[in-house]
Amino acid sequence: MLSLQRLVAELDAWMSPASFQDYAPNGVQIEGREQIQRLALGVTASATVIEQALAWHADALLVHHGYFWKNEPPTLTGMKGRRIKRFCQADVSLLAYHLPLDCHPEFGNNVALMGHLGWDRYEAVDSQGLIWVATLPVPLTPTALAEHIEARLLRAPTVITAESIGPISRIALCTGGAQDYLSRAAAIGVDAYLSGEISERTTHEARELGVTYFAAGHHATERYGVQALGQRIRDHLGIEVAFFDEDNPA
Ligand SMILES: [Zn+2]
C-alpha cells in the first residue's frame, strides 16, 4: 500500500513536471481513493482502458494521454463526461504525465522506444530530451529499417524515402505527433527521422529536405515509456502494476 500523495511525490521527483511547458496538467487529474495497491497503466485513458483497469480492481490509472488539453471545452459532457464519471463512480484516480514522460532520459517514451528497437547509442539533441539522435548498430537501407521497425512494433511504418546516398546510419527520433520537427532533424544532419504521425506536408518536407521519414504510429511509438515507468514504480515503490492497451493503428 502506498498513499496517492506519496506516489505523486515520487513521480514528480523523478520527472520534474514543473520544468515543462505542457499542453495538459501533469500529475493527478482526477482524485480518487487515498491508498494505492494496484496501479493500472495505459497510453491513453480511453473508455476501453478505463474498463480494463476497473476490471483489474485498479486503485488508480496512470497514462501518457490524459484529459484537460489546452483549448478543449471545459465542460464534462458527452464522451469526456462519461469517461470522467467512471473514475468518480469507482473512486479511482487518474494520473497523467505527458511531456515529462516523453523526455525522461531513463524511462521516457523516446529512450524506451530506442531500447525496444535495440538501439543503445543515442543522445538527446535538446536540453529537455524532446528529440534524440541514435546511431544504428549497423547501417540499414530504408526498406530494411522499415522491416525492423515493423517486426518490433507489430505495425508497418509509412516511409517517405528521400533521395539520399547510401544506407541510414544516424536517425533522429521523437515519439508521438512530432512530424513537424522534421526540419529540426534535417538541420541536425541525420539520414532519417522517426516519429509517430504523418501530415500531407510531411511528405514534401522529407523529399525536399533530403531526410527519409518513418511514421511509425503515434500510439505504437508511445507504448514503451509508461511500461518502463511502471517497472520502476514496481521496483522502487512495491505496488502492483499492470499495462492495459487498446489497439490503435494511428
Ligand atoms: Zn502522444
XYZ file of N, CA and C and ligand atoms in Angstrom:
751
model
N 0.831 -1.216 0.000
C 0.000 0.000 0.000
C 0.864 1.263 0.000
N 0.374 2.230 -0.693
C 1.101 3.498 -0.834
C 0.028 4.578 -0.921
N 0.272 5.727 -0.270
C -0.734 6.777 -0.399
C -0.598 7.433 -1.783
N -1.706 7.916 -2.279
C -1.704 8.632 -3.564
C -0.731 9.805 -3.498
N -0.736 10.461 -2.344
C 0.130 11.626 -2.145
C 1.607 11.244 -2.295
N 1.984 10.125 -1.688
C 3.384 9.672 -1.766
C 3.731 9.259 -3.202
N 2.818 8.549 -3.865
C 3.055 8.137 -5.251
C 3.326 9.347 -6.130
N 2.485 10.356 -6.005
C 2.643 11.553 -6.844
C 3.926 12.302 -6.482
N 4.263 12.335 -5.195
C 5.509 13.000 -4.782
C 6.707 12.305 -5.420
N 6.696 10.969 -5.463
C 7.795 10.218 -6.077
C 7.845 10.485 -7.581
N 6.682 10.415 -8.238
C 6.639 10.622 -9.691
C 7.112 12.030 -10.055
N 6.686 13.000 -9.264
C 7.104 14.386 -9.522
C 8.613 14.543 -9.327
N 9.156 13.853 -8.316
C 10.603 13.933 -8.077
C 11.367 13.299 -9.242
N 10.846 12.222 -9.802
C 11.528 11.558 -10.917
C 11.430 12.380 -12.208
N 10.281 13.003 -12.443
C 10.028 13.591 -13.769
C 10.008 15.122 -13.814
N 10.062 15.792 -12.673
C 10.083 17.266 -12.615
C 9.097 17.922 -13.578
N 7.811 17.623 -13.453
C 6.851 18.183 -14.422
C 6.790 19.712 -14.438
N 7.178 20.346 -13.325
C 7.113 21.813 -13.275
C 8.100 22.456 -14.243
N 9.090 21.698 -14.713
C 10.080 22.284 -15.615
C 9.637 22.223 -17.082
N 8.427 21.707 -17.329
C 7.924 21.602 -18.708
C 6.763 22.571 -18.928
N 6.711 23.129 -20.132
C 5.537 23.896 -20.541
C 4.683 22.934 -21.348
N 3.652 22.388 -20.705
C 2.921 21.297 -21.324
C 1.529 21.738 -21.777
N 0.855 20.841 -22.527
C -0.463 21.151 -23.093
C -1.590 20.618 -22.230
N -1.247 19.943 -21.143
C -2.253 19.377 -20.245
C -1.621 19.276 -18.863
N -2.442 19.235 -17.798
C -1.856 19.143 -16.455
C -1.183 17.796 -16.220
N 0.004 17.827 -15.623
C 0.725 16.608 -15.248
C 0.478 16.311 -13.771
N 0.380 15.023 -13.441
C 0.128 14.628 -12.049
C -1.285 14.093 -11.916
N -1.920 14.358 -10.763
C -3.277 13.860 -10.544
C -4.258 14.714 -11.336
N -5.023 14.080 -12.200
C -6.066 14.804 -12.950
C -7.444 14.552 -12.352
N -7.651 13.374 -11.805
C -8.896 13.055 -11.091
C -8.468 12.360 -9.794
N -8.953 12.878 -8.661
C -8.512 12.330 -7.371
C -9.515 11.311 -6.849
N -9.063 10.086 -6.649
C -9.902 9.028 -6.088
C -9.440 8.656 -4.697
N -9.511 7.353 -4.387
C -9.196 6.879 -3.034
C -7.757 7.191 -2.624
N -7.566 7.180 -1.305
C -6.303 7.654 -0.749
C -5.171 6.635 -0.865
N -5.497 5.341 -0.772
C -4.451 4.315 -0.758
C -4.382 3.570 -2.093
N -3.152 3.309 -2.543
C -2.935 2.642 -3.831
C -2.203 1.319 -3.599
N -2.823 0.235 -4.023
C -2.137 -1.062 -4.050
C -1.927 -1.520 -5.495
N -2.917 -1.218 -6.350
C -2.857 -1.621 -7.748
C -2.911 -0.395 -8.645
N -1.866 -0.244 -9.452
C -1.792 0.885 -10.374
C -1.856 0.362 -11.802
N -2.917 0.722 -12.512
C -3.038 0.353 -13.925
C -2.288 1.380 -14.759
N -1.759 0.928 -15.905
C -1.006 1.797 -16.806
C -1.625 1.730 -18.192
N -1.581 2.838 -18.918
C -2.084 2.838 -20.283
C -1.465 3.977 -21.064
N -1.583 3.924 -22.386
C -1.105 5.037 -23.209
C -2.118 6.179 -23.130
N -3.388 5.829 -23.319
C -4.452 6.824 -23.395
C -5.611 6.386 -22.487
N -6.198 7.321 -21.760
C -7.293 6.995 -20.844
C -8.611 6.907 -21.617
N -8.676 5.952 -22.528
C -9.890 5.728 -23.319
C -10.878 4.904 -22.489
N -12.124 4.845 -22.950
C -13.156 4.092 -22.216
C -12.749 2.623 -22.061
N -12.164 2.045 -23.110
C -11.762 0.635 -23.042
C -10.689 0.416 -21.985
N -9.687 1.282 -21.967
C -8.612 1.140 -20.978
C -9.159 1.367 -19.561
N -10.069 2.304 -19.403
C -10.684 2.530 -18.084
C -11.372 1.250 -17.613
N -12.158 0.627 -18.498
C -12.890 -0.587 -18.094
C -11.926 -1.738 -17.795
N -10.834 -1.847 -18.566
C -9.830 -2.886 -18.289
C -9.218 -2.664 -16.903
N -8.925 -1.405 -16.589
C -8.322 -1.076 -15.292
C -9.302 -1.365 -14.145
N -10.560 -1.015 -14.343
C -11.563 -1.239 -13.285
C -11.809 -2.739 -13.083
N -11.794 -3.508 -14.180
C -11.993 -4.958 -14.062
C -10.844 -5.609 -13.289
N -9.672 -5.003 -13.349
C -8.483 -5.497 -12.617
C -8.475 -4.983 -11.158
N -9.479 -4.169 -10.822
C -9.614 -3.559 -9.486
C -8.461 -2.598 -9.192
N -8.138 -1.781 -10.186
C -7.086 -0.767 -10.003
C -7.559 0.293 -9.011
N -6.607 0.831 -8.254
C -6.903 1.974 -7.376
C -6.648 3.289 -8.104
N -5.818 3.222 -9.147
C -5.523 4.413 -9.950
C -5.067 3.965 -11.334
N -5.217 4.852 -12.297
C -4.754 4.609 -13.669
C -3.759 5.715 -14.020
N -2.590 5.318 -14.509
C -1.562 6.284 -14.923
C -1.392 6.177 -16.434
N -1.522 7.302 -17.129
C -1.442 7.298 -18.591
C -0.515 8.400 -19.105
N -0.188 8.293 -20.397
C 0.569 9.339 -21.094
C -0.389 10.413 -21.624
N -1.510 9.980 -22.176
C -2.516 10.907 -22.704
C -3.719 10.936 -21.766
N -3.777 11.949 -20.908
C -4.916 12.099 -20.009
C -5.950 13.039 -20.601
N -6.461 13.919 -19.749
C -7.544 14.825 -20.166
C -7.126 16.291 -19.967
N -8.094 17.171 -20.223
C -7.968 18.610 -19.957
C -6.869 19.261 -20.794
N -6.872 18.943 -22.104
C -5.893 19.533 -23.015
C -6.232 20.998 -23.254
N -5.203 21.786 -23.484
C -5.370 23.210 -23.803
C -6.370 23.373 -24.936
N -7.223 24.324 -24.818
C -8.192 24.688 -25.862
C -9.349 23.709 -26.026
N -9.426 22.654 -25.203
C -10.608 21.800 -25.334
C -11.726 22.366 -24.444
N -13.005 22.098 -24.796
C -14.093 22.645 -23.999
C -13.988 22.169 -22.545
N -14.217 23.050 -21.567
C -14.049 22.673 -20.161
C -15.208 21.847 -19.600
N -16.300 21.744 -20.317
C -17.473 21.057 -19.774
C -17.287 19.534 -19.755
N -17.869 18.899 -18.741
C -17.779 17.434 -18.599
C -19.032 16.801 -19.182
N -19.115 16.840 -20.506
C -20.299 16.315 -21.192
C -19.874 15.267 -22.218
N -20.861 14.536 -22.739
C -20.597 13.591 -23.827
C -19.554 12.562 -23.451
N -18.684 12.252 -24.424
C -17.648 11.226 -24.230
C -16.769 11.543 -23.025
N -16.350 12.798 -22.932
C -15.469 13.196 -21.828
C -16.186 13.043 -20.474
N -17.442 13.448 -20.433
C -18.222 13.325 -19.203
C -18.384 11.877 -18.780
N -18.649 11.002 -19.766
C -18.832 9.571 -19.448
C -17.551 8.953 -18.910
N -16.428 9.312 -19.516
C -15.146 8.769 -19.042
C -14.891 9.192 -17.598
N -15.059 10.474 -17.327
C -14.725 11.003 -16.002
C -15.688 10.465 -14.940
N -16.953 10.281 -15.342
C -17.942 9.720 -14.421
C -17.520 8.333 -13.921
N -16.924 7.542 -14.803
C -16.478 6.188 -14.413
C -15.428 6.250 -13.308
N -14.476 7.187 -13.434
C -13.467 7.350 -12.372
C -14.142 7.749 -11.063
N -15.057 8.708 -11.121
C -15.693 9.228 -9.900
C -16.554 8.147 -9.258
N -17.330 7.419 -10.085
C -18.181 6.342 -9.549
C -17.341 5.280 -8.848
N -16.190 4.956 -9.423
C -15.355 3.874 -8.897
C -14.369 4.374 -7.838
N -14.319 5.681 -7.609
C -13.389 6.284 -6.638
C -11.933 5.956 -7.007
N -11.646 5.965 -8.291
C -10.314 5.642 -8.818
C -9.676 6.920 -9.366
N -8.382 7.069 -9.129
C -7.683 8.283 -9.579
C -7.179 8.133 -11.007
N -7.042 9.265 -11.682
C -6.359 9.319 -12.972
C -5.117 10.189 -12.817
N -3.973 9.613 -13.151
C -2.712 10.361 -13.180
C -2.222 10.404 -14.620
N -1.707 11.549 -15.030
C -1.215 11.668 -16.409
C 0.121 12.398 -16.406
N 1.043 11.889 -17.199
C 2.326 12.572 -17.422
C 2.564 12.605 -18.921
N 2.607 13.804 -19.466
C 2.736 13.959 -20.911
C 4.205 14.219 -21.300
N 4.599 15.450 -21.497
C 5.988 15.716 -21.929
C 7.034 15.148 -20.963
N 6.807 15.218 -19.633
C 7.831 14.643 -18.741
C 8.056 13.151 -18.994
N 7.028 12.467 -19.486
C 7.175 11.036 -19.772
C 7.775 10.805 -21.167
N 7.572 11.752 -22.085
C 8.250 11.630 -23.387
C 9.762 11.748 -23.225
N 10.158 12.688 -22.375
C 11.541 13.185 -22.394
C 12.480 12.526 -21.399
N 11.973 11.749 -20.440
C 12.835 11.267 -19.358
C 14.015 10.440 -19.907
N 15.246 10.712 -19.426
C 16.420 10.046 -20.004
C 16.554 8.560 -19.664
N 15.773 8.059 -18.691
C 15.883 6.627 -18.355
C 14.659 5.820 -18.787
N 13.458 6.380 -18.598
C 12.261 5.599 -18.915
C 11.288 6.363 -19.807
N 11.727 7.465 -20.397
C 10.834 8.244 -21.260
C 10.463 7.483 -22.533
N 9.428 7.960 -23.208
C 8.993 7.297 -24.447
C 10.115 7.206 -25.475
N 10.897 8.279 -25.610
C 11.953 8.270 -26.630
C 13.007 7.205 -26.344
N 13.552 7.201 -25.139
C 14.619 6.224 -24.851
C 14.039 4.810 -24.740
N 12.805 4.685 -24.250
C 12.201 3.348 -24.152
C 11.962 2.775 -25.547
N 11.580 3.641 -26.493
C 11.383 3.167 -27.868
C 12.722 2.752 -28.491
N 13.733 3.558 -28.284
C 15.052 3.209 -28.844
C 15.543 1.894 -28.244
N 15.328 1.700 -26.956
C 15.697 0.435 -26.324
C 14.928 -0.724 -26.923
N 13.632 -0.506 -27.171
C 12.797 -1.556 -27.747
C 13.245 -1.904 -29.171
N 13.794 -0.911 -29.867
C 14.281 -1.134 -31.229
C 15.708 -1.691 -31.239
N 16.284 -1.857 -30.053
C 17.621 -2.446 -29.962
C 18.746 -1.456 -30.213
N 18.454 -0.171 -30.042
C 19.467 0.859 -30.256
C 19.970 1.323 -28.890
N 21.283 1.335 -28.712
C 21.800 1.767 -27.409
C 22.845 2.880 -27.512
N 23.066 3.364 -28.736
C 23.969 4.522 -28.882
C 23.114 5.713 -29.278
N 22.832 6.577 -28.300
C 21.968 7.729 -28.587
C 22.261 8.869 -27.627
N 21.859 10.056 -28.065
C 21.981 11.226 -27.184
C 20.864 12.211 -27.500
N 20.508 12.995 -26.485
C 19.467 13.997 -26.670
C 20.037 15.173 -27.447
N 19.203 15.754 -28.300
C 19.615 16.897 -29.096
C 19.390 18.193 -28.319
N 18.307 18.238 -27.529
C 17.950 19.440 -26.774
C 18.062 19.152 -25.277
N 18.032 20.190 -24.471
C 18.256 20.017 -23.033
C 17.108 19.267 -22.359
N 15.897 19.324 -22.928
C 14.758 18.662 -22.277
C 14.650 17.179 -22.628
N 15.212 16.794 -23.753
C 15.108 15.383 -24.150
C 13.932 15.107 -25.061
N 13.537 16.146 -25.815
C 12.405 16.001 -26.731
C 12.824 15.271 -28.009
N 13.971 15.623 -28.557
C 14.471 14.986 -29.781
C 15.798 14.294 -29.472
N 15.940 13.071 -29.981
C 17.160 12.287 -29.755
C 17.744 11.877 -31.105
N 19.042 11.603 -31.109
C 19.689 11.056 -32.303
C 20.340 9.731 -31.927
N 20.008 8.689 -32.692
C 20.592 7.366 -32.460
C 21.498 7.004 -33.627
N 22.554 6.287 -33.316
C 23.397 5.688 -34.348
C 23.044 4.209 -34.394
N 22.618 3.737 -35.553
C 22.180 2.341 -35.671
C 23.368 1.389 -35.473
N 23.112 0.210 -34.892
C 24.183 -0.769 -34.697
C 24.889 -1.106 -36.015
N 24.085 -1.260 -37.092
C 24.650 -1.399 -38.447
C 23.798 -0.537 -39.371
N 24.415 0.140 -40.334
C 23.634 0.944 -41.272
C 22.637 0.073 -42.041
N 21.434 0.601 -42.274
C 20.380 -0.168 -42.948
C 19.781 0.646 -44.083
N 19.324 -0.057 -45.115
C 18.573 0.625 -46.166
C 17.213 1.013 -45.586
N 16.518 2.000 -46.182
C 15.182 2.348 -45.692
C 14.252 1.136 -45.609
N 14.324 0.244 -46.602
C 13.455 -0.943 -46.601
C 13.787 -1.866 -45.429
N 15.064 -2.095 -45.199
C 15.474 -2.971 -44.095
C 15.099 -2.354 -42.753
N 15.247 -1.038 -42.629
C 14.896 -0.375 -41.364
C 13.383 -0.427 -41.147
N 12.618 -0.245 -42.226
C 11.159 -0.337 -42.113
C 10.749 -1.729 -41.650
N 11.401 -2.761 -42.165
C 11.084 -4.142 -41.758
C 11.425 -4.367 -40.290
N 12.539 -3.813 -39.854
C 12.936 -3.940 -38.442
C 11.906 -3.265 -37.538
N 11.488 -2.047 -37.919
C 10.502 -1.305 -37.123
C 9.189 -2.084 -37.073
N 8.774 -2.619 -38.209
C 7.515 -3.381 -38.244
C 7.604 -4.621 -37.342
N 8.742 -5.302 -37.382
C 8.905 -6.520 -36.572
C 8.843 -6.196 -35.086
N 9.396 -5.054 -34.688
C 9.432 -4.712 -33.265
C 8.130 -4.075 -32.788
N 7.500 -3.238 -33.615
C 6.299 -2.510 -33.179
C 5.013 -3.195 -33.631
N 5.136 -4.262 -34.443
C 3.978 -5.000 -34.947
C 3.037 -4.089 -35.730
N 3.634 -3.171 -36.446
C 2.877 -2.224 -37.268
C 3.832 -1.696 -38.325
N 3.412 -1.735 -39.589
C 4.290 -1.263 -40.665
C 4.337 0.259 -40.674
N 5.532 0.861 -40.674
C 5.601 2.321 -40.743
C 5.290 2.826 -42.140
N 4.827 4.063 -42.236
C 4.753 4.744 -43.528
C 6.127 5.368 -43.759
N 6.715 5.099 -44.910
C 8.074 5.575 -45.160
C 8.080 6.521 -46.355
N 8.654 7.704 -46.154
C 8.882 8.635 -47.253
C 10.384 8.638 -47.500
N 10.782 8.038 -48.605
C 12.211 7.878 -48.865
C 12.748 9.084 -49.609
N 13.730 9.716 -48.992
C 14.394 10.834 -49.651
C 15.478 10.277 -50.553
N 15.737 10.998 -51.623
C 16.843 10.583 -52.495
C 18.134 10.900 -51.769
N 18.729 9.885 -51.210
C 19.966 10.151 -50.487
C 21.003 9.128 -50.896
N 22.201 9.399 -50.493
C 23.271 8.480 -50.842
C 23.482 7.507 -49.687
N 23.447 6.245 -49.978
C 23.815 5.235 -49.000
C 22.753 4.916 -47.977
N 23.019 3.924 -47.125
C 22.066 3.468 -46.116
C 21.974 4.427 -44.921
N 20.992 4.144 -44.065
C 20.742 5.006 -42.899
C 21.648 4.587 -41.746
N 22.356 5.563 -41.205
C 23.232 5.301 -40.067
C 22.793 6.110 -38.847
N 22.577 7.403 -39.039
C 22.132 8.275 -37.942
C 20.677 8.664 -38.152
N 19.878 8.449 -37.103
C 18.444 8.728 -37.209
C 17.991 9.561 -36.013
N 17.231 10.632 -36.286
C 16.640 11.430 -35.214
C 15.282 10.845 -34.888
N 14.829 11.083 -33.661
C 13.605 10.420 -33.210
C 12.868 11.277 -32.189
N 11.552 11.347 -32.327
C 10.688 11.951 -31.308
C 9.333 11.252 -31.425
N 8.885 10.588 -30.369
C 7.662 9.791 -30.433
C 6.421 10.680 -30.576
N 5.320 10.070 -30.998
C 4.020 10.752 -30.998
C 3.743 11.569 -32.236
N 3.197 12.751 -32.050
C 2.785 13.603 -33.169
C 3.807 14.678 -33.444
N 5.049 14.281 -33.697
C 6.151 15.249 -33.817
C 6.668 15.331 -35.246
N 5.778 15.114 -36.230
C 6.222 15.179 -37.625
C 6.748 16.557 -38.003
N 6.294 17.599 -37.291
C 6.736 18.941 -37.664
C 8.119 19.306 -37.114
N 8.772 18.365 -36.457
C 10.184 18.581 -36.094
C 11.123 18.092 -37.205
N 10.550 17.724 -38.338
C 11.365 17.185 -39.424
C 12.459 18.157 -39.862
N 12.108 19.444 -39.945
C 13.129 20.407 -40.390
C 14.227 20.552 -39.333
N 13.860 20.406 -38.051
C 14.893 20.442 -36.995
C 15.813 19.235 -37.146
N 15.205 18.083 -37.466
C 16.016 16.869 -37.658
C 16.960 17.054 -38.842
N 16.440 17.678 -39.912
C 17.280 17.906 -41.090
C 18.453 18.818 -40.747
N 18.193 19.802 -39.899
C 19.245 20.750 -39.528
C 20.345 20.076 -38.708
N 19.999 19.008 -38.008
C 20.995 18.262 -37.221
C 21.953 17.511 -38.150
N 21.444 17.188 -39.339
C 22.286 16.469 -40.291
C 22.211 14.965 -40.141
N 20.982 14.432 -40.018
C 20.799 12.978 -39.909
C 20.355 12.410 -41.262
N 20.396 11.080 -41.368
C 19.959 10.414 -42.596
C 18.444 10.229 -42.620
N 17.857 10.106 -41.420
C 16.428 9.802 -41.335
C 15.852 10.375 -40.053
N 14.511 10.451 -40.021
C 13.807 10.931 -38.835
C 12.611 10.026 -38.609
N 12.383 9.667 -37.351
C 11.262 8.793 -36.997
C 10.367 9.491 -35.987
N 9.059 9.524 -36.289
C 8.083 9.973 -35.301
C 6.842 9.094 -35.467
N 5.730 9.537 -34.877
C 4.552 8.699 -34.936
C 3.651 8.983 -36.114
N 3.302 10.250 -36.296
C 2.284 10.627 -37.274
C 2.896 11.210 -38.541
N 2.038 11.345 -39.545
C 2.454 11.997 -40.793
C 1.325 12.912 -41.268
N 1.698 14.086 -41.767
C 0.746 15.010 -42.389
C 1.059 15.077 -43.880
N 0.145 15.648 -44.626
C 0.359 15.785 -46.071
C 1.673 16.511 -46.349
N 1.892 17.581 -45.603
C 3.091 18.398 -45.838
C 4.384 17.644 -45.527
N 4.292 16.649 -44.634
C 5.497 15.920 -44.202
C 6.199 15.252 -45.387
N 5.398 14.711 -46.314
C 5.953 14.027 -47.482
C 6.861 14.964 -48.268
N 6.351 16.158 -48.542
C 7.131 17.122 -49.336
C 8.359 17.593 -48.576
N 8.179 17.799 -47.258
C 9.324 18.245 -46.450
C 10.434 17.200 -46.476
N 10.063 15.930 -46.302
C 11.071 14.860 -46.270
C 11.833 14.809 -47.598
N 11.079 14.850 -48.682
C 11.718 14.780 -50.003
C 12.622 15.982 -50.246
N 12.112 17.174 -49.924
C 12.861 18.381 -50.269
C 14.013 18.653 -49.311
N 13.900 18.146 -48.070
C 14.992 18.330 -47.106
C 16.000 17.186 -47.173
N 15.653 16.135 -47.926
C 16.596 15.018 -48.091
C 16.739 14.146 -46.857
N 15.653 14.024 -46.082
C 15.678 13.183 -44.873
C 14.581 12.125 -45.004
N 14.939 10.863 -44.996
C 13.927 9.798 -45.076
C 13.101 9.807 -43.796
N 11.774 9.748 -43.956
C 10.885 9.877 -42.790
C 10.123 8.587 -42.535
N 10.105 8.168 -41.280
C 9.354 6.985 -40.845
C 8.242 7.438 -39.913
N 6.991 7.250 -40.329
C 5.839 7.488 -39.439
C 5.462 6.128 -38.864
N 5.881 5.885 -37.638
C 5.760 4.543 -37.061
C 4.532 4.384 -36.163
N 3.658 5.412 -36.147
C 2.426 5.326 -35.356
C 2.541 6.107 -34.055
N 1.579 6.998 -33.813
C 1.607 7.792 -32.570
C 1.477 6.844 -31.364
N 0.452 6.005 -31.436
C 0.216 5.060 -30.326
C 1.360 4.049 -30.235
N 1.752 3.514 -31.387
C 2.777 2.455 -31.401
C 4.114 2.937 -30.853
N 4.446 4.210 -31.058
C 5.745 4.709 -30.572
C 5.677 5.129 -29.099
N 4.459 5.208 -28.534
C 4.357 5.717 -27.156
C 3.852 4.657 -26.177
N 4.061 3.392 -26.514
C 3.612 2.318 -25.629
C 4.682 1.909 -24.612
N 5.908 2.359 -24.783
C 7.007 1.775 -24.010
C 7.426 2.606 -22.796
N 7.246 3.919 -22.856
C 7.641 4.774 -21.732
C 6.834 4.456 -20.480
N 5.531 4.380 -20.626
C 4.694 4.164 -19.444
C 4.949 2.765 -18.852
N 5.316 1.815 -19.716
C 5.636 0.474 -19.198
C 6.978 0.478 -18.460
N 7.937 1.239 -18.992
C 9.238 1.350 -18.309
C 9.071 2.080 -16.975
N 8.221 3.102 -16.962
C 7.933 3.805 -15.711
C 7.254 2.858 -14.724
N 6.334 2.043 -15.217
C 5.640 1.076 -14.360
C 6.607 0.100 -13.708
N 7.580 -0.344 -14.488
C 8.618 -1.247 -13.958
C 9.366 -0.581 -12.804
N 9.677 0.690 -13.015
C 10.403 1.435 -11.979
C 9.539 1.622 -10.732
N 8.246 1.887 -10.928
C 7.332 2.045 -9.791
C 7.271 0.736 -8.994
N 7.143 -0.384 -9.720
C 7.083 -1.688 -9.050
C 8.372 -1.941 -8.251
N 9.524 -1.666 -8.872
C 10.806 -1.932 -8.228
C 11.060 -1.029 -7.024
N 10.695 0.246 -7.160
C 11.051 1.213 -6.111
C 9.960 1.409 -5.076
N 8.712 1.226 -5.452
C 7.626 1.566 -4.532
C 6.810 0.345 -4.106
N 7.049 -0.792 -4.737
C 6.483 -2.056 -4.263
C 4.987 -2.240 -4.446
N 4.355 -1.484 -5.323
C 2.927 -1.717 -5.575
C 2.766 -2.528 -6.865
N 1.581 -3.094 -7.053
C 1.318 -3.890 -8.261
C 1.025 -2.955 -9.429
N 1.589 -3.279 -10.590
C 1.287 -2.501 -11.792
C 0.901 -3.457 -12.912
N 0.054 -3.002 -13.813
C -0.315 -3.794 -14.982
C -0.618 -2.840 -16.133
N -0.120 -3.186 -17.328
C -0.307 -2.339 -18.507
C -1.523 -2.837 -19.288
N -2.389 -1.912 -19.655
C -3.562 -2.240 -20.462
C -3.508 -1.430 -21.751
N -3.889 -2.070 -22.861
C -3.746 -1.407 -24.142
C -4.992 -1.594 -24.987
N -5.277 -0.614 -25.775
C -6.356 -0.698 -26.751
C -5.728 -0.536 -28.122
N -5.917 -1.488 -28.992
C -5.318 -1.439 -30.326
C -5.648 -0.118 -31.008
N -4.646 0.479 -31.620
C -4.843 1.781 -32.261
C -3.881 1.900 -33.439
N -4.370 1.845 -34.668
C -3.478 1.885 -35.830
C -2.906 3.283 -36.111
N -3.410 4.317 -35.473
C -2.964 5.684 -35.768
C -1.698 6.068 -34.996
Zn 1.361 11.382 -27.633
